[in-house]
Tab-separated table of C-alpha atoms in Angstrom:
chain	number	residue	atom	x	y	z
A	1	UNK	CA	131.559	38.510	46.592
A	2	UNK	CA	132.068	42.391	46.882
A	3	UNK	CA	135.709	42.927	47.346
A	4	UNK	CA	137.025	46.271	48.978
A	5	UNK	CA	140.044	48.054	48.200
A	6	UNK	CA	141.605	50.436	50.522
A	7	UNK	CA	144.321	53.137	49.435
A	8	UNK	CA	146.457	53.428	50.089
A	9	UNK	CA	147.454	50.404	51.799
A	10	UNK	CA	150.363	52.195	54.144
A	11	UNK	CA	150.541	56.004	54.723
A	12	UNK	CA	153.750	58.330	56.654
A	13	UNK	CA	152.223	61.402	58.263
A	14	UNK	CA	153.222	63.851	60.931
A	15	UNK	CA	150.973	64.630	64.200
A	16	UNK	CA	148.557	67.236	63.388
A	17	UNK	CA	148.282	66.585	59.723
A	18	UNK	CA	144.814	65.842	58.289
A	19	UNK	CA	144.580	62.226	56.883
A	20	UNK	CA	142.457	60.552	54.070
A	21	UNK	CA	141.743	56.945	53.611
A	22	UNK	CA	139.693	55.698	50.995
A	23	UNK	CA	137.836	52.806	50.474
A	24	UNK	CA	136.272	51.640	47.511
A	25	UNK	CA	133.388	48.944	46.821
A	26	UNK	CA	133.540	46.820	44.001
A	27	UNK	CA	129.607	47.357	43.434
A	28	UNK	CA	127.223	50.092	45.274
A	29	UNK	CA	126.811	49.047	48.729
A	30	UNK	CA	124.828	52.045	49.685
A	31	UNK	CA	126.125	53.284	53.206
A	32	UNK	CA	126.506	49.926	54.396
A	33	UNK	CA	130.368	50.893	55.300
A	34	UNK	CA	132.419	50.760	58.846
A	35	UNK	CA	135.729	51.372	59.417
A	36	UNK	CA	137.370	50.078	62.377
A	37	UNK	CA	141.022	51.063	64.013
A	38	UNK	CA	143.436	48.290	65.054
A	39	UNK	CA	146.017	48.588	67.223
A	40	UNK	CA	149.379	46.286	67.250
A	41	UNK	CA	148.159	42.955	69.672
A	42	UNK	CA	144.749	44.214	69.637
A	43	UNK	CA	141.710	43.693	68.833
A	44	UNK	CA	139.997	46.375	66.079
A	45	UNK	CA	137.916	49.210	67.113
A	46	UNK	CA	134.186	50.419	65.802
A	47	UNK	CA	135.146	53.950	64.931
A	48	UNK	CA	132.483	54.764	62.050
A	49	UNK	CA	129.180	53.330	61.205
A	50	UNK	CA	126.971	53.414	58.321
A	51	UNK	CA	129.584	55.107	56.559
A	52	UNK	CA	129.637	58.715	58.185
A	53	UNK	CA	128.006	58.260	62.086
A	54	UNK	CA	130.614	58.072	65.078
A	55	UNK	CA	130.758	55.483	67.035
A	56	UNK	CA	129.935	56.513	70.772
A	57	UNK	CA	133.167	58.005	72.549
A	58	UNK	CA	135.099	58.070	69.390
A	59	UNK	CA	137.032	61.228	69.179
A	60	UNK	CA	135.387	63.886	66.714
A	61	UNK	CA	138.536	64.123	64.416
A	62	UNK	CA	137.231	60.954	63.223
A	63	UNK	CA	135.115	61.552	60.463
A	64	UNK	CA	133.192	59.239	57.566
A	65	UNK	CA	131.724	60.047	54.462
A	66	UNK	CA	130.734	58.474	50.875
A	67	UNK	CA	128.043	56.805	49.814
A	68	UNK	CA	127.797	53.666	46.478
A	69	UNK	CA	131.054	52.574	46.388
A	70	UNK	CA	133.409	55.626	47.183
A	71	UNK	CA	134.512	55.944	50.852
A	72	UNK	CA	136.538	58.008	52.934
A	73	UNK	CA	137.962	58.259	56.663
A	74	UNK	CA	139.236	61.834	57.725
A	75	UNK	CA	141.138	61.909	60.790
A	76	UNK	CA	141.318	66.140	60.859
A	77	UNK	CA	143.973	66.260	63.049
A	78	UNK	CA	146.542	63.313	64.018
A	79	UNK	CA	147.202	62.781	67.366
A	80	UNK	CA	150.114	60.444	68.388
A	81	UNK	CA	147.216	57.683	69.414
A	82	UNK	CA	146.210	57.602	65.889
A	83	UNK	CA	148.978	55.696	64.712
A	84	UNK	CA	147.541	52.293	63.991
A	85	UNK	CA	145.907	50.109	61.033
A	86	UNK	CA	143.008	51.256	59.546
A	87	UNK	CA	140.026	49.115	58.147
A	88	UNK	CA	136.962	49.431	56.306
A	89	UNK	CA	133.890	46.848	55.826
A	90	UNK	CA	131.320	46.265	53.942
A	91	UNK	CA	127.723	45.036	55.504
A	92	UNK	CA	125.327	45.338	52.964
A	93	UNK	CA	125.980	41.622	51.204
A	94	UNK	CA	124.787	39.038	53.956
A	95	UNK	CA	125.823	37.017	54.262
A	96	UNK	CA	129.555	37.741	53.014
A	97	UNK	CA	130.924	40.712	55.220
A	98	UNK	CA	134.423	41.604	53.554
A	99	UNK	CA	137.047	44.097	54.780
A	100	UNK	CA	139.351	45.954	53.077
A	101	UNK	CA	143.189	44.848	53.187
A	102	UNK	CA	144.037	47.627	55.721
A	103	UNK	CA	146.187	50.924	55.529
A	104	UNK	CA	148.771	51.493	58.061
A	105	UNK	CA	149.574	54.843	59.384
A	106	UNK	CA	152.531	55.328	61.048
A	107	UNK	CA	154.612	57.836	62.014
A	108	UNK	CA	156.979	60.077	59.324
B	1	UNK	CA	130.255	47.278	80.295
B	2	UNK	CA	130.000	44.687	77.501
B	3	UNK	CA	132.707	42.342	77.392
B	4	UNK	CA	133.291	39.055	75.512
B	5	UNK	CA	136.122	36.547	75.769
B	6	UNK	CA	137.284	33.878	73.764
B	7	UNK	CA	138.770	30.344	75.273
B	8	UNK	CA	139.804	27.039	73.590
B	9	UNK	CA	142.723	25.140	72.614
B	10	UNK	CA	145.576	27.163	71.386
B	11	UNK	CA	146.689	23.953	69.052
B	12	UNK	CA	144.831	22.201	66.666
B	13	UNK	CA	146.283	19.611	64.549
B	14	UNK	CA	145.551	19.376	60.732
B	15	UNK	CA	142.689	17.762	59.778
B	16	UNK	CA	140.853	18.345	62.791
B	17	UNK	CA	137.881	20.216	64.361
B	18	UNK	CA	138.474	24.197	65.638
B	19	UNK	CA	136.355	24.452	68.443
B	20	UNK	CA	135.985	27.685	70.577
B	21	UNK	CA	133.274	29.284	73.203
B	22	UNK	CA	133.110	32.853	73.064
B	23	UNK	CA	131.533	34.060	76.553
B	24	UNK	CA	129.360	37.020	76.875
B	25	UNK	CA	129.355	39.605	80.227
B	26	UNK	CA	127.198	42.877	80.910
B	27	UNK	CA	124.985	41.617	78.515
B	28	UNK	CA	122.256	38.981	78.005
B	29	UNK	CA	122.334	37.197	74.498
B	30	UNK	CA	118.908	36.666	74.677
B	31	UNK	CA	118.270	40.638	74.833
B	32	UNK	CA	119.090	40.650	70.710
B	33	UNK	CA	122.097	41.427	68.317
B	34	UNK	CA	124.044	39.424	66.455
B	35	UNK	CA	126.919	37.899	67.386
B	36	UNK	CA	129.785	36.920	65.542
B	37	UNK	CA	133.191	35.506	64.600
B	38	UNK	CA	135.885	36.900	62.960
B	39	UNK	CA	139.718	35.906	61.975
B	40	UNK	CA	143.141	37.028	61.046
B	41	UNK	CA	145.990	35.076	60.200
B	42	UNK	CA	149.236	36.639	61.527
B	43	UNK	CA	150.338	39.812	59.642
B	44	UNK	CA	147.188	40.169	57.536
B	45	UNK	CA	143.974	41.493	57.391
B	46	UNK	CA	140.235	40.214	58.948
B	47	UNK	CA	138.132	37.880	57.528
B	48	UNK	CA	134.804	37.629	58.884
B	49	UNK	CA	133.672	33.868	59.291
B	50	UNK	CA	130.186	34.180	60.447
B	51	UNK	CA	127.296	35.129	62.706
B	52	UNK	CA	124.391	33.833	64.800
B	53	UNK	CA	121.519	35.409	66.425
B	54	UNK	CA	120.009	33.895	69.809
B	55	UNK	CA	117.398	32.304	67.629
B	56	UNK	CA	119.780	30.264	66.623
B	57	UNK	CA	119.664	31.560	63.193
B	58	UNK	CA	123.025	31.584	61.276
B	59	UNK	CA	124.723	33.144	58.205
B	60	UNK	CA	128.141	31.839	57.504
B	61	UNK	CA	130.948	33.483	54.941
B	62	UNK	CA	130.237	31.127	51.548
B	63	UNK	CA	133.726	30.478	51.312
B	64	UNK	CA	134.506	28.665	54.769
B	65	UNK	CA	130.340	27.916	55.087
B	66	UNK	CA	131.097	23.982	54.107
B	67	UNK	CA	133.712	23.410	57.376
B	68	UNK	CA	131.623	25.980	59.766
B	69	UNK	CA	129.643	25.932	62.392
B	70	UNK	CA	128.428	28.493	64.703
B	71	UNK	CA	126.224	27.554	67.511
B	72	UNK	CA	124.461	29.276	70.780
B	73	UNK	CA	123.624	29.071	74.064
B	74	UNK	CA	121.560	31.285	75.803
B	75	UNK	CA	121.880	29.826	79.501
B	76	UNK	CA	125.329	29.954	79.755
B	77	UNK	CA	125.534	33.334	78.029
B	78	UNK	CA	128.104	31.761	75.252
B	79	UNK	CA	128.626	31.297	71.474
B	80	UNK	CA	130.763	28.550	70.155
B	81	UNK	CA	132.687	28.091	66.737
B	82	UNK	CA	133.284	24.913	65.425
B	83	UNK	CA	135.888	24.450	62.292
B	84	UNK	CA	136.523	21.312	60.565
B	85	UNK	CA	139.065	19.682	58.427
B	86	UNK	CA	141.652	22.564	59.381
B	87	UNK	CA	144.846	23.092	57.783
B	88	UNK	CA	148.004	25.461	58.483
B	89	UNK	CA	145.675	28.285	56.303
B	90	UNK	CA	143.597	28.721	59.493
B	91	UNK	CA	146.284	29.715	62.023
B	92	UNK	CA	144.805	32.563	62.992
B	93	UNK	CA	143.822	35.064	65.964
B	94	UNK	CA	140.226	34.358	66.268
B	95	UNK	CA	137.789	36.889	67.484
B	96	UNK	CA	134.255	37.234	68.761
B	97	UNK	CA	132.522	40.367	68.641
B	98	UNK	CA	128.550	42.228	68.823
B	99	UNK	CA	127.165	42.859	65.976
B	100	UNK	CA	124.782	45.527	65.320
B	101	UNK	CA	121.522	44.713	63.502
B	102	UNK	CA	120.969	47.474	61.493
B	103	UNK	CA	124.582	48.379	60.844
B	104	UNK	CA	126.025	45.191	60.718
B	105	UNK	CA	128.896	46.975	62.473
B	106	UNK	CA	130.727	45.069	65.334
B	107	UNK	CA	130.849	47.596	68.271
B	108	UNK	CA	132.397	45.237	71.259
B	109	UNK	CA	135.207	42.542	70.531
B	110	UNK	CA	136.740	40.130	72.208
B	111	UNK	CA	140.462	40.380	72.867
B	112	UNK	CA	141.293	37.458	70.714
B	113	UNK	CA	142.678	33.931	70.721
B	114	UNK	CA	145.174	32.516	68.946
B	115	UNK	CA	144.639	28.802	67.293
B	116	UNK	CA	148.052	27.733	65.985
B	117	UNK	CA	147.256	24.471	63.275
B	118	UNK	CA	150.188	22.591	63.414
B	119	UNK	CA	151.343	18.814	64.177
């Protein structure tokens, strides 16, 4: 199984500061990476595909990049909606989809 | 507007079978995609469990692949998830979702259900 590891796994930040997750593969999984949004009671949200493209009517202070087994999520500047868990996951091993453990933003 | 919506029994007691229809709106099945099934116990992460096409053709997560079963059916516009031999491990909120062929992404979800394994 690839395994993903998210850092880090909880985060304090401040509306309008610019945010980094990263997300790392335990082998190359080209761009086959998506990070999703989840809200408390909710169901996650598509926010990146393929490791950098935005999802249709995702916000562009969303950004992906990375590429192997090195990710990141950029949120440029955090708006008070932002606040949520974060998640990445990997689709290039099918079958065996696996998601990183999560990183919770919230509020400092 | 694609939506999808999970229903089944919100109790299941140990030992027995998971069952659950996810049903499919604004979309036709048959049109392509994959669609899919995905958990989370409370307070932790996602765990995808598996994924059929309207083929019929399946892929399943090895590690839950022996107790799964994920089934179609294109005239009602539903999937359906089948679990066996469950144990307190698989209280979870399950969801259904799209996903995308190429990306393997899951664009639309469902809004969840919650299967409590308990006697």
């Amino acid at each position: 199984d690839i395994q993903m590891t998210q850092s880090p796994s909880s985060l304090s930040a401040s509306v309008g500061d610019r945010v980094t997750i990263t997300c790392r593969a335990s082998q190359s999984i080209s761009s086959y990476l998506n990070w999703y949004q989840q809200k408390p009671g909710k169901a996650p949200k598509l926010l990146i595909y393929a490791a950098s493209s935005l999802q249709r009517g995702v916000p562009s202070r969303f950004s992906g990049s990375g590429s192997g087994t090195d990710f990141t999520l950029t949120i440029s500047s955090l708006q008070p909606e932002d606040f949520a868990t974060y998640y990445c996951q990997q689709s290039n091993s099918s079958p065996g989809y696996t998601f990183g453990q999560g990183t919770k933003l919230e509020i400092k | 507007q694609v939506q999808l919506q999970e229903s089944g029994p919100g109790l299941v007691k140990p030992s027995e079978t998971l069952s659950l229809t996810c049903t499919v709106s604004g979309y036709s099945i048959s049109s392509g995609y994959f669609w899919g099934w995905i958990r989370q116990p409370p307070g932790k992460g996602l765990e995808w469990i598996g994924s059929i096409y309207h083929s019929g053709s399946t892929y399943y997560n090895p590690s839950l692949k022996s107790r799964v079963t994920i089934s179609v059916d294109t005239s009602k516009n539903q999937f359906s998830l089948k679990l066996s031999s469950v144990t307190a491990a698989d209280t979870a909120v399950y969801y259904c979702a799209r996903e995308d062929v190429g990306t393997a992404s899951f664009d639309y979800w469902g809004r969840g259900a919650l299967v409590t394994v308990s006697s």
